[in-house]
Coordinates of C-alpha atoms in Angstrom, one line a residue:
X1 CA 0.0 0.0 0.0
X2 CA 1.4 3.4 -1.1
X3 CA -0.1 6.6 0.3
X4 CA -0.9 9.8 -1.6
X5 CA 2.4 11.2 -0.2
X6 CA 4.3 8.7 -2.2
X7 CA 5.5 6.6 0.8
X8 CA 4.9 3.0 1.6
X9 CA 2.1 2.7 4.2
X10 CA 2.0 -1.1 4.6
X11 CA 3.7 -4.3 3.4
X12 CA 2.4 -7.8 4.1
X13 CA 0.3 -10.8 3.2
X14 CA -2.6 -10.0 0.9
X15 CA -5.4 -11.1 3.3
X16 CA -3.9 -9.1 6.2
X17 CA -3.6 -6.0 4.0
X18 CA -7.2 -6.5 2.8
X19 CA -8.7 -6.6 6.3
X20 CA -6.4 -3.8 7.5
X21 CA -7.6 -1.5 4.7
X22 CA -11.1 -2.8 4.2
X23 CA -12.6 0.6 4.7
X24 CA -10.1 2.5 2.6
X25 CA -10.6 3.8 -1.0
X26 CA -7.7 3.6 -3.5
X27 CA -7.1 5.6 -6.7
X28 CA -5.6 2.5 -8.3
X29 CA -5.3 -1.2 -7.5
X30 CA -2.9 -3.4 -9.4
X31 CA -3.5 -7.1 -9.5
X32 CA 0.0 -8.7 -9.2
X33 CA -1.2 -12.3 -9.0
X34 CA 1.6 -14.5 -10.4
X35 CA 3.9 -11.5 -10.7
X36 CA 6.9 -10.2 -8.6
X37 CA 7.1 -6.8 -6.9
X38 CA 10.6 -5.5 -6.5
X39 CA 12.1 -2.3 -5.3
X40 CA 12.8 0.2 -8.0
X41 CA 16.3 -0.2 -9.4
X42 CA 19.0 2.3 -8.5
X43 CA 21.6 3.2 -11.0
X44 CA 24.6 4.5 -9.0
X45 CA 26.8 5.9 -11.8
X46 CA 25.8 7.6 -15.1
X47 CA 27.0 10.4 -17.4
X48 CA 23.7 11.1 -19.2
X49 CA 24.0 14.8 -20.3
X50 CA 26.0 15.2 -23.5
X51 CA 25.9 15.9 -27.2
X52 CA 27.6 14.0 -30.1
X53 CA 27.8 10.2 -29.8
X54 CA 31.1 8.3 -30.2
X55 CA 29.9 5.4 -32.3
X56 CA 32.9 5.8 -34.5
X57 CA 35.2 5.1 -31.6
X58 CA 33.6 1.7 -30.9
X59 CA 35.1 0.5 -34.2
X60 CA 38.5 1.8 -33.0
X61 CA 38.2 0.0 -29.7
X62 CA 37.3 -3.2 -31.6
X63 CA 40.4 -2.8 -33.7
X64 CA 42.5 -2.7 -30.5
X65 CA 42.9 1.0 -29.6
X66 CA 43.0 1.5 -25.8
X67 CA 40.9 4.1 -23.9
X68 CA 43.9 6.3 -23.3
X69 CA 45.1 6.0 -26.9
X70 CA 41.7 7.3 -28.1
X71 CA 41.8 10.0 -25.4
X72 CA 45.3 11.2 -26.5
X73 CA 44.2 11.3 -30.2
X74 CA 41.6 13.9 -29.4
X75 CA 38.8 11.4 -29.0
X76 CA 37.1 10.2 -25.8
X77 CA 36.0 12.8 -23.3
X78 CA 37.4 15.7 -25.3
X79 CA 35.4 14.8 -28.4
X80 CA 32.2 14.9 -26.3
X81 CA 33.2 18.1 -24.5
X82 CA 33.5 19.9 -27.9
X83 CA 30.0 18.9 -28.9
X84 CA 28.5 19.5 -25.5
X85 CA 29.9 23.0 -25.3
X86 CA 28.2 23.9 -28.6
X87 CA 24.8 22.4 -27.7
X88 CA 22.1 24.6 -26.3
X89 CA 20.6 23.9 -22.9
X90 CA 17.3 22.9 -24.6
X91 CA 19.0 20.4 -26.9
X92 CA 20.8 18.8 -23.9
X93 CA 17.6 18.7 -21.9
X94 CA 15.6 17.0 -24.7
X95 CA 18.2 14.2 -25.2
X96 CA 18.7 13.8 -21.4
X97 CA 14.9 13.5 -20.9
X98 CA 14.7 10.8 -23.6
X99 CA 17.6 8.9 -21.9
X100 CA 16.0 9.1 -18.5
X101 CA 12.7 7.7 -20.0
X102 CA 14.6 4.7 -21.4
X103 CA 16.3 4.1 -18.0
X104 CA 12.9 4.3 -16.3
X105 CA 11.4 1.7 -18.8
X106 CA 14.3 -0.6 -17.8
X107 CA 13.2 -0.3 -14.1
X108 CA 15.5 2.5 -12.8
X109 CA 13.6 4.8 -10.4
X110 CA 16.7 6.6 -8.9
X111 CA 19.7 7.6 -11.0
X112 CA 22.9 9.3 -10.2
X113 CA 23.6 11.9 -13.0
X114 CA 27.0 13.6 -13.5
X115 CA 28.1 16.7 -15.3
X116 CA 31.7 16.6 -16.6
X117 CA 31.5 17.2 -20.4
X118 CA 32.0 20.9 -20.0
X119 CA 35.3 21.3 -18.2
X120 CA 34.7 25.0 -18.0
X121 CA 32.4 26.7 -15.6
X122 CA 29.9 27.9 -18.2
X123 CA 29.2 24.4 -19.6
X124 CA 29.4 22.6 -16.3
X125 CA 26.7 24.9 -15.0
X126 CA 24.7 24.4 -18.2
X127 CA 24.8 20.7 -17.6
X128 CA 23.9 21.0 -13.9
X129 CA 20.9 23.3 -14.8
X130 CA 19.7 20.6 -17.2
X131 CA 19.9 18.0 -14.4
X132 CA 18.1 20.3 -12.0
X133 CA 15.3 20.9 -14.5
X134 CA 14.8 17.1 -14.9
X135 CA 14.8 16.8 -11.1
X136 CA 11.9 19.3 -10.9
X137 CA 9.9 18.1 -13.9
X138 CA 10.3 14.3 -14.2
X139 CA 8.9 11.4 -12.2
X140 CA 12.3 9.8 -11.5
X141 CA 14.7 10.2 -8.6
X142 CA 18.0 12.0 -9.4
X143 CA 21.1 12.4 -7.4
X144 CA 23.2 15.1 -9.1
X145 CA 27.0 15.1 -9.2
X146 CA 29.4 17.9 -10.1
X147 CA 32.2 16.2 -12.1
X148 CA 34.1 19.2 -13.5
X149 CA 37.4 17.3 -12.8
X150 CA 36.4 14.6 -15.4
X151 CA 39.4 15.5 -17.6
X152 CA 42.1 18.1 -17.8
X153 CA 40.9 20.8 -20.2
X154 CA 42.9 21.5 -23.3
X155 CA 45.5 24.2 -22.8
X156 CA 45.6 23.7 -19.0
X157 CA 47.8 21.6 -16.7
X158 CA 46.1 19.4 -14.0
X159 CA 47.3 21.9 -11.3
X160 CA 45.8 24.8 -13.2
X161 CA 42.5 22.9 -13.7
X162 CA 42.5 22.0 -10.0
X163 CA 43.0 25.7 -9.0
X164 CA 40.2 26.8 -11.3
X165 CA 37.8 24.2 -9.8
X166 CA 38.6 25.1 -6.2
X167 CA 38.8 28.9 -6.7
X168 CA 36.0 29.4 -9.3
X169 CA 33.7 26.4 -9.9
X170 CA 33.0 25.3 -6.3
X171 CA 32.4 28.9 -4.9
X172 CA 29.8 29.4 -7.7
X173 CA 28.1 26.1 -6.9
X174 CA 27.9 27.1 -3.2
X175 CA 26.3 30.4 -4.2
X176 CA 23.8 28.8 -6.5
X177 CA 22.9 26.3 -3.8
X178 CA 22.3 29.1 -1.3
X179 CA 20.1 30.9 -3.8
X180 CA 18.1 27.6 -4.4
X181 CA 18.9 27.6 -8.2
X182 CA 20.9 24.3 -8.3
X183 CA 21.1 21.6 -5.7
X184 CA 24.2 19.4 -6.3
X185 CA 24.5 16.2 -4.1
X186 CA 28.0 14.8 -4.9
X187 CA 31.5 15.7 -6.0
X188 CA 33.5 13.5 -8.4
X189 CA 37.0 13.5 -9.8
X190 CA 38.6 11.2 -12.4
X191 CA 41.6 10.1 -10.3
X192 CA 43.8 8.6 -12.9
X193 CA 47.4 8.5 -14.3
X194 CA 47.6 11.4 -16.9
X195 CA 44.4 13.0 -15.6
X196 CA 44.1 14.1 -11.9
X197 CA 46.8 12.7 -9.6
X198 CA 46.2 11.8 -6.0
X199 CA 47.2 15.2 -4.6
X200 CA 44.9 17.1 -7.1
X201 CA 42.1 14.7 -6.4
X202 CA 42.5 15.2 -2.6
X203 CA 42.4 19.0 -2.9
X204 CA 39.3 19.0 -5.1
X205 CA 37.4 16.4 -3.0
X206 CA 38.2 18.1 0.3
X207 CA 37.1 21.5 -1.2
X208 CA 33.8 19.9 -2.3
X209 CA 33.3 18.2 1.1
X210 CA 33.8 21.6 2.7
X211 CA 30.8 23.1 0.9
X212 CA 28.6 20.1 1.9
X213 CA 29.0 17.7 -1.1
X214 CA 29.2 13.9 -0.7
X215 CA 32.4 12.5 -2.1
X216 CA 31.6 9.9 -4.8
X217 CA 34.5 9.6 -7.3
X218 CA 36.2 7.6 -10.1
X219 CA 39.2 5.7 -8.8
X220 CA 41.7 2.9 -9.6
X221 CA 40.2 2.2 -13.0
X222 CA 43.1 2.0 -15.4
X223 CA 46.1 2.1 -13.1
X224 CA 46.5 1.5 -9.3
X225 CA 46.4 5.0 -7.8
X226 CA 45.7 4.3 -4.1
X227 CA 42.3 6.0 -4.8
X228 CA 40.5 3.6 -2.4
X229 CA 42.8 4.4 0.4
X230 CA 42.3 8.2 -0.2
X231 CA 38.5 7.9 -0.4
X232 CA 38.4 5.9 2.9
X233 CA 40.6 8.6 4.5
X234 CA 38.4 11.5 3.3
X235 CA 35.2 9.8 4.4
X236 CA 34.0 9.2 0.8
X237 CA 30.4 7.9 0.4
X238 CA 31.4 5.8 -2.6
X239 CA 34.2 5.2 -5.1
X240 CA 33.5 3.9 -8.7
X241 CA 35.3 1.5 -11.0
X242 CA 38.1 0.0 -8.8
X243 CA 39.4 -2.4 -11.5
X244 CA 42.9 -1.8 -10.2
X245 CA 42.2 -1.4 -6.5
X246 CA 44.8 -2.7 -4.0
X247 CA 44.2 -5.2 -1.2
X248 CA 44.9 -2.4 1.3
X249 CA 42.3 -0.2 -0.5
X250 CA 39.6 -2.9 -0.2
X251 CA 40.3 -3.3 3.5
X252 CA 40.2 0.5 4.0
X253 CA 36.9 0.8 2.2
X254 CA 35.3 -2.0 4.2
X255 CA 36.5 -0.3 7.5
X256 CA 35.3 3.1 6.4
X257 CA 31.9 1.8 5.1
X258 CA 32.7 3.4 1.8
X259 CA 30.6 1.8 -1.0
X260 CA 32.2 0.3 -4.1
X261 CA 30.2 1.2 -7.2
X262 CA 31.2 -1.5 -9.7
X263 CA 30.6 -1.0 -13.4
X264 CA 30.6 -4.3 -15.3
X265 CA 29.7 -2.6 -18.6
X266 CA 32.9 -0.5 -18.6
X267 CA 35.2 -3.5 -18.0
X268 CA 33.2 -5.5 -20.6
X269 CA 33.4 -2.8 -23.4
X270 CA 37.0 -1.7 -22.7
X271 CA 38.1 -5.3 -22.2
X272 CA 39.5 -4.4 -18.8
X273 CA 40.2 -6.7 -15.9
X274 CA 37.0 -7.2 -14.0
X275 CA 36.7 -5.5 -10.5
X276 CA 37.2 -8.0 -7.7
X277 CA 33.6 -8.2 -6.5
X278 CA 34.0 -11.5 -4.7
X279 CA 37.0 -10.3 -2.7
X280 CA 35.2 -7.0 -1.8
X281 CA 32.1 -8.9 -0.7
X282 CA 34.1 -11.3 1.4
X283 CA 35.9 -8.5 3.1
X284 CA 32.6 -6.7 3.9
X285 CA 32.7 -3.9 1.4
X286 CA 29.2 -2.5 0.5
X287 CA 29.1 -3.3 -3.2
X288 CA 26.8 -1.3 -5.5
X289 CA 26.2 -1.4 -9.3
X290 CA 25.9 1.3 -11.9
X291 CA 25.4 1.3 -15.7
X292 CA 28.1 4.0 -16.3
X293 CA 25.9 5.1 -19.1
X294 CA 28.0 7.5 -21.3
X295 CA 29.1 7.8 -24.9
X296 CA 31.8 5.1 -24.2
X297 CA 29.4 2.6 -22.5
X298 CA 26.0 3.0 -24.0
X299 CA 23.8 1.0 -21.7
X300 CA 20.5 2.1 -20.1
X301 CA 19.6 -1.2 -18.5
X302 CA 20.3 -2.1 -14.9
X303 CA 18.9 -5.7 -15.5
X304 CA 21.7 -6.2 -18.1
X305 CA 24.2 -4.7 -15.7
X306 CA 23.1 -7.2 -13.0
X307 CA 23.4 -10.1 -15.5
X308 CA 27.0 -9.0 -16.4
X309 CA 27.8 -8.6 -12.7
X310 CA 26.7 -12.2 -12.1
X311 CA 28.5 -13.7 -15.1
X312 CA 31.7 -11.7 -15.3
X313 CA 32.2 -10.6 -11.7
X314 CA 30.9 -13.9 -10.2
X315 CA 28.2 -12.2 -8.0
X316 CA 25.2 -14.2 -7.0
X317 CA 21.7 -13.0 -8.2
X318 CA 20.8 -12.0 -4.6
X319 CA 24.0 -10.0 -4.3
X320 CA 23.4 -8.3 -7.7
X321 CA 19.8 -7.4 -6.8
X322 CA 21.0 -5.9 -3.4
X323 CA 23.8 -4.1 -5.3
X324 CA 21.3 -2.5 -7.8
X325 CA 18.8 -1.5 -5.1
X326 CA 19.6 -0.9 -1.4
X327 CA 23.4 -0.8 -1.8
X328 CA 23.2 1.6 -4.7
X329 CA 20.9 3.8 -2.7
X330 CA 23.5 3.7 0.1
X331 CA 26.2 4.8 -2.3
X332 CA 24.0 7.9 -3.0
X333 CA 23.3 8.5 0.7
X334 CA 19.6 7.6 0.2
X335 CA 19.3 4.1 1.7
X336 CA 17.0 5.5 4.5
X337 CA 14.4 6.4 1.9
X338 CA 15.1 4.3 -1.2
X339 CA 16.2 0.8 -2.3
X340 CA 13.9 -1.6 -0.5
X341 CA 10.2 -2.3 0.1
X342 CA 9.7 -1.1 3.7
X343 CA 7.0 0.9 5.5
X344 CA 7.9 4.6 5.5
X345 CA 10.2 4.4 2.5
X346 CA 9.4 5.9 -0.9
X347 CA 7.0 3.9 -3.0
X348 CA 9.4 3.1 -5.9
X349 CA 8.6 -0.3 -7.3
X350 CA 9.0 -2.5 -10.4
X351 CA 6.4 -5.2 -11.2
X352 CA 7.6 -8.0 -13.4
X353 CA 5.5 -10.5 -15.3
X354 CA 7.0 -13.6 -13.7
X355 CA 6.5 -15.6 -10.5
X356 CA 10.3 -15.6 -10.0
X357 CA 12.2 -12.4 -9.6
X358 CA 15.4 -14.0 -10.9
X359 CA 14.0 -13.7 -14.5
X360 CA 14.9 -10.0 -14.4
X361 CA 18.6 -11.1 -14.4
X362 CA 18.3 -14.4 -16.2
X363 CA 16.6 -13.0 -19.3
X364 CA 19.6 -11.1 -20.7
X365 CA 18.2 -8.1 -22.6
X366 CA 14.6 -9.4 -21.9
X367 CA 13.4 -6.6 -19.6
X368 CA 11.3 -4.9 -22.3
X369 CA 8.9 -7.8 -22.3
X370 CA 9.3 -8.7 -18.7
X371 CA 8.6 -5.3 -16.9
X372 CA 4.9 -4.6 -16.6
X373 CA 4.9 -1.5 -14.4
X374 CA 7.4 1.0 -13.1
X375 CA 6.2 3.0 -10.1
X376 CA 7.8 6.1 -8.6
X377 CA 6.3 7.6 -5.4
X378 CA 3.2 5.4 -5.8
X379 CA 2.6 6.8 -9.3
X380 CA 2.7 4.5 -12.4
X381 CA 5.3 6.2 -14.6
X382 CA 5.5 3.3 -17.1
X383 CA 3.1 0.6 -18.0
X384 CA 4.0 -2.0 -20.7
X385 CA 1.4 -1.8 -23.5
X386 CA 1.6 -5.6 -23.7
X387 CA 1.0 -5.8 -19.9
X388 CA -0.8 -9.1 -19.0
X389 CA -0.5 -10.6 -22.5
X390 CA 3.0 -12.0 -22.3

């Protein structure tokens, strides 16, 4: 039972609920006989605001070019930055809205959304305004992330870019937050060899934390950088990627209750070593999942991410479901309101046309026929037109 305020009022056996609410009237009743009701899925890492796809780079990758080789040849992030700077706010909002709708149809009800394809204050703010607009106008939960340190802008050194972010970008974000124009939740840095080193990363993350942002950053993806150790020391809420994390980093994250946001799509598409999900789970790290949707990893579907996590990272289906719901909500600082079906939490639900929930993971790419309803705050935001006929 979900109340008009969008929160779950009661959870339990059908006959108990029927007698408890025998005198109540409902705007809508959904018959879920023979179906499964799951928490809405949470995508803990996406880059969904950008212009200009990179389909041509996929062919380069298939031919053997590495991520950094493409990056150094003027492709990768810089290619997208160029197109995003030229795009109008309206163009960016329209494509972003379309992408969010596709994520929602695949069962995502809360999505982390990053800026990061601007690399200058003007474009980063344009992206954050687009994210803010979607927060206000769309029926989907959004956790917004400032990721101005996604790459070093052309013509600047990493130190110059770091100084610009600390002295100009973050004070402006603080000002816009106080005026109520933009509400950013997290701060992110791409801590990587040839991008932002450990010292620059530390400076930016600490400055972000000082203005009230949660630390949630890219670390230990392509090279071991001791990012996990740094995140644990700074009290990071979450660190993403971690393909090259050290044993000490895993231990530090477990101790600090810092979530690991693993991205099986990235390791799959870039043919990287898979993150050590099993070791992390055994050591007590809170493991979450994200799609890493971006021009380099074009995947909207958390059910497909869960499938890849099970097959390639050796997670069980139970672990993958927890990682795509309650643990992903934890990584965004929202596990007290999202990520599970409990009284008092937000009524975000996915109803699948199967008596066994495992079909959501088992049917690789089958979510379009499997998901009957997606519900956000008790409101049906997606109903499969073939609902009940499959």
